[in-house]
Coordinates of N, CA and C in Angstrom, one line a residue:
M21 N 107.3 -2.9 34.4 CA 106.5 -2.7 35.6 C 105.7 -4.3 36.2
D22 N 106.0 -5.6 34.8 CA 105.6 -6.6 35.1 C 107.4 -7.4 36.0
K23 N 108.0 -7.1 35.7 CA 109.3 -7.9 35.9 C 109.0 -7.3 37.4
L24 N 108.8 -6.3 38.0 CA 108.8 -5.5 39.4 C 108.1 -6.2 39.9
G25 N 106.7 -6.7 39.4 CA 105.6 -7.1 39.7 C 106.0 -9.0 40.5
A26 N 106.7 -9.4 39.2 CA 106.8 -10.6 39.7 C 108.3 -10.7 40.5
W27 N 108.9 -9.9 40.8 CA 110.2 -10.0 42.0 C 109.8 -9.4 42.9
T28 N 108.3 -8.4 43.3 CA 108.4 -8.4 44.2 C 107.3 -9.5 45.0
F29 N 106.8 -10.2 44.0 CA 105.8 -11.4 44.4 C 106.7 -12.5 45.1
V30 N 108.1 -12.7 44.5 CA 108.8 -13.6 45.0 C 109.7 -13.5 46.3
V31 N 109.7 -12.1 46.3 CA 110.2 -11.0 47.9 C 108.9 -11.6 48.9
L32 N 107.8 -11.7 48.2 CA 107.2 -11.5 49.5 C 106.6 -13.1 50.0
L33 N 106.9 -13.7 48.8 CA 106.9 -15.2 48.8 C 107.7 -15.7 50.3
W34 N 109.0 -15.2 49.7 CA 110.1 -15.4 50.9 C 109.4 -15.1 52.3
C35 N 109.2 -13.6 52.2 CA 108.9 -13.2 53.8 C 107.9 -14.3 54.3
V36 N 106.6 -14.6 53.6 CA 105.9 -15.3 54.0 C 106.1 -16.6 54.4
V37 N 106.6 -17.0 53.7 CA 107.0 -18.8 53.8 C 107.9 -18.9 54.9
L38 N 109.2 -18.0 55.1 CA 110.1 -17.9 56.4 C 109.5 -17.4 57.6
F39 N 108.5 -16.6 57.2 CA 107.4 -16.4 58.7 C 106.7 -17.1 59.4
V40 N 106.2 -17.8 58.2 CA 105.5 -19.5 58.8 C 106.1 -20.4 59.2
L41 N 107.2 -20.1 58.6 CA 108.3 -21.9 59.5 C 108.8 -21.1 60.2
F42 N 109.3 -20.3 60.8 CA 109.5 -19.4 62.0 C 108.2 -19.6 62.9
M43 N 107.4 -19.0 62.7 CA 106.2 -19.7 63.8 C 105.6 -21.2 64.3
V44 N 105.8 -22.0 63.1 CA 105.5 -23.4 63.4 C 106.5 -23.8 64.0
W45 N 108.0 -23.3 64.0 CA 109.3 -24.4 64.3 C 109.1 -24.2 65.5
Q46 N 108.3 -23.7 66.6 CA 107.9 -23.3 68.1 C 107.3 -24.5 68.2
V47 N 106.4 -24.6 67.6 CA 105.2 -25.7 68.4 C 105.1 -26.9 67.6
V48 N 106.1 -27.3 66.8 CA 106.9 -28.6 65.9 C 107.7 -29.4 67.0
P49 N 107.8 -29.9 67.8 CA 108.5 -30.1 69.3 C 109.8 -31.6 68.5
D50 N 109.3 -32.3 67.3 CA 109.7 -33.4 66.5 C 110.5 -33.1 65.1
Q51 N 112.3 -33.7 66.0 CA 113.2 -32.7 64.9 C 112.8 -33.4 63.3
T52 N 112.1 -34.8 63.0 CA 111.7 -35.3 61.8 C 110.9 -34.2 61.2
I53 N 110.1 -33.7 61.9 CA 109.2 -33.0 61.2 C 110.0 -31.3 60.6
R54 N 110.3 -31.3 61.8 CA 111.2 -29.9 61.4 C 112.0 -29.9 60.0
I55 N 112.3 -30.9 59.8 CA 114.1 -31.0 59.0 C 113.2 -31.6 57.4
V56 N 111.4 -32.2 57.7 CA 111.1 -32.6 56.3 C 109.7 -30.9 56.4
L57 N 109.8 -30.1 57.5 CA 109.2 -28.4 57.2 C 110.2 -27.8 56.6
A58 N 111.6 -27.6 57.0 CA 112.7 -26.8 56.0 C 112.7 -27.3 54.9
A59 N 112.9 -28.8 54.7 CA 113.0 -29.2 53.5 C 112.0 -28.8 52.1
A60 N 110.8 -28.9 52.7 CA 109.5 -28.4 52.1 C 109.3 -27.0 51.7
A61 N 109.7 -26.3 53.0 CA 109.6 -24.5 52.6 C 110.7 -24.6 51.2
G62 N 112.2 -25.2 51.4 CA 113.8 -24.5 51.0 C 112.5 -25.0 49.7
A63 N 111.9 -26.4 49.0 CA 111.8 -26.3 47.9 C 111.0 -25.8 47.2
V64 N 109.8 -25.5 48.3 CA 108.9 -24.1 47.4 C 109.4 -23.4 47.2
L65 N 110.5 -22.6 47.9 CA 111.3 -21.5 47.6 C 111.8 -21.5 46.5
V66 N 112.9 -22.3 46.4 CA 113.8 -22.3 45.2 C 113.3 -22.6 44.0
F67 N 112.3 -23.9 43.8 CA 111.5 -24.2 42.6 C 110.2 -22.8 42.2
N68 N 110.1 -22.1 43.0 CA 109.0 -20.8 42.7 C 109.8 -19.9 41.9
T69 N 111.3 -19.4 43.1 CA 112.3 -18.4 42.7 C 112.4 -18.9 40.9
A70 N 113.0 -20.3 40.8 CA 113.5 -20.3 39.7 C 112.6 -20.4 38.6
S71 N 111.3 -20.6 38.9 CA 110.1 -20.4 38.1 C 110.1 -18.7 37.1
I72 N 109.9 -17.7 38.2 CA 109.9 -16.8 37.9 C 110.6 -16.2 37.2
G73 N 112.1 -16.3 37.9 CA 113.3 -16.0 37.3 C 113.1 -16.5 35.2
A74 N 113.0 -17.7 35.4 CA 112.8 -18.3 33.8 C 111.3 -17.8 33.8
M75 N 110.6 -17.1 33.8 CA 109.2 -16.3 33.1 C 109.9 -15.0 32.8
V76 N 110.5 -13.8 33.9 CA 111.3 -13.4 33.7 C 112.1 -13.0 32.6
R77 N 113.0 -13.9 32.5 CA 114.3 -14.3 31.0 C 113.4 -14.3 30.0
H78 N 112.0 -14.9 30.3 CA 111.2 -15.0 28.8 C 110.0 -14.2 28.5
Y79 N 110.4 -13.3 29.4 CA 109.3 -12.4 29.0 C 108.9 -11.3 27.8
K80 N 110.8 -11.2 27.2 CA 110.8 -10.3 26.4 C 110.2 -10.8 25.0
E81 N 110.9 -12.0 24.7 CA 110.3 -12.7 23.8 C 108.5 -12.8 23.5
D82 N 107.9 -13.0 24.9 CA 106.9 -13.6 24.9 C 105.5 -11.9 24.9
K83 N 106.3 -11.1 25.6 CA 105.7 -9.6 25.3 C 105.1 -9.3 23.8
D84 N 105.4 -9.4 22.9 CA 104.8 -8.6 21.8 C 103.7 -10.1 21.5
F85 N 103.8 -10.9 21.7 CA 102.9 -12.2 21.9 C 101.3 -11.7 22.7
I86 N 101.6 -11.8 23.8 CA 101.3 -11.7 25.1 C 100.4 -9.8 24.6
Y87 N 100.7 -9.2 24.5 CA 100.6 -7.9 24.5 C 99.5 -8.0 23.5
G88 N 100.0 -8.4 22.5 CA 99.0 -8.4 20.9 C 98.3 -9.2 21.2
L89 N 97.8 -9.9 21.3 CA 96.9 -10.9 21.8 C 95.4 -9.7 22.5
D90 N 96.0 -9.2 23.3 CA 95.4 -8.5 24.6 C 94.4 -6.7 23.4
I91 N 95.9 -6.8 22.4 CA 95.2 -5.5 21.5 C 94.2 -6.3 20.6
K92 N 94.3 -6.8 19.9 CA 93.7 -8.0 19.3 C 92.1 -7.7 19.9
H93 N 92.1 -8.3 20.9 CA 90.9 -8.4 21.4 C 90.1 -7.1 21.9
L94 N 90.8 -6.4 22.0 CA 90.4 -4.9 22.1 C 89.7 -4.4 21.2
D95 N 90.3 -4.6 20.4 CA 90.1 -3.8 18.8 C 88.9 -4.3 18.4
A96 N 88.8 -6.1 18.3 CA 87.4 -6.5 17.9 C 86.5 -6.3 19.3
A97 N 86.4 -6.1 20.0 CA 85.5 -5.8 21.2 C 84.9 -4.0 21.1
R98 N 85.8 -3.2 20.4 CA 85.6 -2.3 20.1 C 84.8 -2.0 18.8
E99 N 85.5 -3.2 17.9 CA 84.3 -2.9 16.5 C 83.0 -3.6 16.6
A100 N 83.2 -4.6 17.5 CA 81.7 -5.3 18.1 C 80.8 -4.1 18.4
R101 N 81.5 -3.2 19.0 CA 80.5 -2.3 20.1 C 79.7 -1.5 19.1
A102 N 80.8 -0.7 18.4 CA 80.6 0.0 17.4 C 79.7 -0.2 16.1
E103 N 79.5 -1.7 16.0 CA 78.6 -1.5 14.8 C 77.5 -2.0 15.5
R104 N 77.4 -2.6 16.7 CA 76.1 -2.7 17.6 C 75.3 -1.0 17.3
K105 N 76.3 -0.1 18.0 CA 75.8 1.4 18.3 C 75.2 1.7 16.2
S106 N 75.9 1.5 15.6 CA 75.4 2.0 14.4 C 73.9 1.1 14.1
A107 N 74.1 -0.3 14.5 CA 72.6 -0.8 13.8 C 71.5 -0.1 15.0
E108 N 72.1 0.0 16.3 CA 71.2 0.9 16.7 C 70.7 2.2 16.2
V109 N 71.3 3.2 16.2 CA 71.0 4.1 15.4 C 69.9 3.6 13.6
Q110 N 70.5 3.1 13.0 CA 70.2 3.0 11.9 C 68.5 2.4 12.3
R111 N 68.0 1.6 13.3 CA 66.5 1.3 12.9 C 66.1 2.5 13.9
A112 N 66.6 3.3 14.5 CA 65.9 4.3 15.5 C 65.5 5.3 14.7

């Protein structure tokens, strides 16, 4: 599910950047600025796609650490709530 979300983000990013580039293209009269805009949009798309691709490739290695840490914190919070509840019952 996380991988699907990451690649969905990449697809939406491409759509948005290309849409904005297309809409701005008609407003920009200078050819030099158009080239700079296209190069900047291309750089954003290439680097973001590459970074998401690297993240997805390394996801399997980091998955246990990421979710293990979340589970550890959830268990600690649950334990703290149970201790608080137990202390309240003892006072009453």
